[in-house]
Amino acid sequence: MRMVKETIYSPCSGTVEKVLTKENNHVYEWEKLFLIKTHNGKIEEISIGISGHITSLHVKKGQRVTKETSLAIIQDDLLITGSD
């Protein structure tokens, strides 16, 4: 099977409030992975549309991030799990 690794980028600037996964965890499509508090105080829930294993985490709680900061790397399991 072909291995596909994807980078998970922050969609906003702010501070990491919570990291909801760990390295080597299996995560599912649209599972919440990070909470980021934006500069205006809004909490953004970060999730992605693929499932797989987190191979590395690049941020921790309290870390400031900007748009396009790399949050983690996921190895896509290439399983289609969506529904109508």
XYZ file of N, CA and C in Angstrom:
252
model
N 0.841 -1.182 0.000
C 0.000 0.000 0.000
C 0.887 1.247 0.000
N 0.501 2.235 -0.759
C 1.234 3.486 -0.848
C 1.022 4.327 0.414
N 2.098 4.908 0.943
C 1.986 5.768 2.119
C 1.897 7.219 1.678
N 0.904 7.913 2.207
C 0.726 9.326 1.903
C 0.763 10.091 3.215
N 1.707 11.010 3.327
C 1.788 11.850 4.522
C 1.302 13.245 4.164
N 0.498 13.816 5.033
C -0.068 15.140 4.837
C 0.299 16.023 6.030
N 0.579 17.273 5.759
C 0.829 18.247 6.822
C -0.487 18.904 7.202
N -0.717 19.035 8.497
C -1.892 19.735 9.008
C -1.437 21.143 9.359
N -2.003 22.139 8.675
C -1.631 23.533 8.882
C -2.692 24.270 9.689
N -2.262 25.253 10.447
C -3.192 26.105 11.174
C -3.923 27.005 10.181
N -5.245 27.089 10.296
C -6.007 27.978 9.417
C -6.087 29.408 9.955
N -5.520 29.628 11.162
C -5.649 30.944 11.791
C -4.432 31.233 12.671
N -4.336 32.482 13.089
C -3.289 32.894 14.033
C -3.878 32.915 15.435
N -3.050 32.602 16.424
C -3.509 32.629 17.802
C -2.601 31.803 18.693
N -3.192 31.253 19.756
C -2.461 30.459 20.736
C -3.108 29.084 20.845
N -2.281 28.036 20.858
C -2.803 26.672 21.007
C -3.360 26.537 22.425
N -4.668 26.337 22.520
C -5.332 26.169 23.818
C -5.246 24.721 24.284
N -5.350 23.784 23.320
C -5.346 22.372 23.689
C -4.932 21.537 22.490
N -4.114 20.524 22.756
C -3.755 19.510 21.760
C -4.562 18.277 22.142
N -5.478 17.851 21.262
C -6.418 16.781 21.587
C -5.983 15.405 21.078
N -4.763 15.295 20.582
C -4.241 14.028 20.091
C -2.801 13.871 20.542
N -2.236 12.716 20.279
C -0.841 12.443 20.620
C -0.155 11.826 19.420
N 1.151 11.874 19.429
C 1.928 11.225 18.386
C 1.598 9.729 18.386
N 1.494 9.149 17.210
C 1.167 7.736 16.976
C -0.303 7.391 17.174
N -1.147 8.356 17.548
C -2.585 8.102 17.653
C -3.195 7.923 16.272
N -4.217 7.076 16.196
C -5.036 6.992 14.992
C -6.160 8.003 15.170
N -6.413 8.806 14.154
C -7.489 9.795 14.204
C -8.435 9.555 13.035
N -9.669 9.972 13.210
C -10.715 9.779 12.216
C -11.028 11.087 11.501
N -11.662 10.961 10.329
C -12.068 12.148 9.576
C -12.866 13.082 10.477
N -12.565 14.352 10.431
C -13.251 15.447 11.117
C -13.187 15.354 12.635
N -12.318 14.497 13.173
C -12.086 14.461 14.615
C -11.358 15.741 15.015
N -11.763 16.356 16.134
C -11.070 17.560 16.614
C -9.661 17.183 17.054
N -8.673 17.914 16.550
C -7.272 17.629 16.867
C -6.629 18.711 17.725
N -7.004 19.973 17.487
C -6.425 21.108 18.198
C -7.509 22.143 18.457
N -7.328 22.915 19.528
C -8.141 24.101 19.788
C -7.186 25.287 19.784
N -7.509 26.290 18.978
C -6.672 27.486 18.888
C -7.525 28.698 19.234
N -7.027 29.492 20.192
C -7.706 30.727 20.581
C -7.150 31.850 19.711
N -8.015 32.460 18.913
C -7.586 33.525 18.016
C -7.366 34.819 18.793
N -6.810 35.809 18.120
C -6.509 37.086 18.762
C -7.762 37.801 19.259
N -8.928 37.496 18.636
C -10.167 38.138 19.093
C -10.892 37.309 20.150
N -10.259 36.211 20.630
C -10.808 35.411 21.718
C -11.652 34.228 21.289
N -11.883 34.062 20.007
C -12.688 32.944 19.513
C -11.861 31.658 19.536
N -12.499 30.545 19.920
C -11.831 29.236 19.912
C -12.138 28.549 18.587
N -11.108 28.240 17.841
C -11.237 27.529 16.565
C -10.921 26.056 16.798
N -11.816 25.176 16.352
C -11.600 23.733 16.430
C -10.946 23.288 15.133
N -9.790 22.649 15.219
C -9.045 22.239 14.037
C -9.245 20.738 13.818
N -9.745 20.390 12.631
C -9.928 18.995 12.232
C -9.611 18.903 10.742
N -9.476 17.677 10.243
C -9.174 17.495 8.822
C -10.063 16.398 8.244
N -10.172 16.368 6.947
C -11.061 15.436 6.267
C -10.425 14.124 5.877
N -9.407 13.697 6.605
C -8.799 12.388 6.350
C -8.578 11.670 7.678
N -8.433 10.353 7.591
C -8.122 9.572 8.786
C -6.733 8.971 8.622
N -6.124 8.626 9.733
C -4.791 8.041 9.677
C -4.084 8.152 11.011
N -2.747 8.003 10.982
C -1.930 8.053 12.193
C -1.128 9.351 12.240
N -1.140 9.990 13.398
C -0.330 11.185 13.618
C 1.119 10.709 13.769
N 1.976 11.104 12.841
C 3.375 10.651 12.910
C 4.258 11.649 13.639
N 3.855 12.920 13.697
C 4.613 13.896 14.491
C 3.745 15.094 14.818
N 3.935 15.629 16.017
C 3.263 16.859 16.456
C 4.292 17.977 16.454
N 3.894 19.135 15.974
C 4.829 20.255 15.879
C 4.520 21.402 16.834
N 3.419 21.307 17.583
C 3.041 22.381 18.511
C 2.643 21.785 19.853
N 2.615 22.657 20.864
C 2.155 22.246 22.190
C 1.294 23.355 22.782
N 0.599 23.037 23.853
C -0.285 23.994 24.513
C 0.481 25.263 24.875
N -0.150 26.402 24.611
C 0.445 27.689 24.939
C 1.298 28.284 23.834
N 1.577 27.494 22.815
C 2.426 27.979 21.711
C 1.631 28.909 20.804
N 2.270 29.993 20.393
C 1.651 30.923 19.443
C 1.861 30.389 18.039
N 0.807 30.470 17.230
C 0.878 30.014 15.851
C 0.358 31.105 14.926
N 0.778 31.026 13.689
C 0.264 31.928 12.664
C -0.417 31.082 11.597
N -1.118 31.753 10.714
C -1.731 31.047 9.598
C -0.651 30.276 8.865
N -0.938 29.040 8.551
C -0.017 28.166 7.826
C 1.121 27.602 8.685
N 1.055 27.735 10.020
C 2.011 27.036 10.884
C 1.713 25.538 10.788
N 2.740 24.725 10.663
C 2.564 23.281 10.631
C 2.244 22.802 12.048
N 1.077 22.169 12.203
C 0.649 21.670 13.507
C 1.076 20.218 13.724
N 0.997 19.408 12.657
C 1.302 17.980 12.767
C 1.425 17.371 11.382
N 1.903 16.126 11.368
C 1.953 15.328 10.142
C 1.079 14.099 10.382
N 0.246 13.770 9.393
C -0.600 12.584 9.473
C -0.280 11.670 8.302
N -0.201 10.387 8.585
C -0.046 9.387 7.532
C -1.446 8.899 7.189
N -1.927 9.294 6.021
C -3.279 8.966 5.574
C -3.422 7.461 5.421
N -4.513 6.898 5.998
C -4.732 5.460 5.848
C -5.483 5.124 4.561
N -5.830 6.161 3.804
C -6.486 6.021 2.492
C -7.812 5.278 2.539
N -8.452 5.267 3.707
C -9.763 4.654 3.845
C -10.842 5.724 3.683
N -11.824 5.423 2.862
C -12.932 6.346 2.683
C -14.009 5.950 3.684
N -14.302 6.870 4.617
C -15.236 6.534 5.692
C -16.430 7.470 5.744
N -16.568 8.349 4.780
C -17.678 9.308 4.773
C -19.014 8.624 4.513
N -20.073 9.357 4.769
C -21.425 8.852 4.509
C -22.286 9.988 3.996
N -23.510 9.652 3.568
C -24.418 10.672 3.013
C -24.820 11.654 4.080
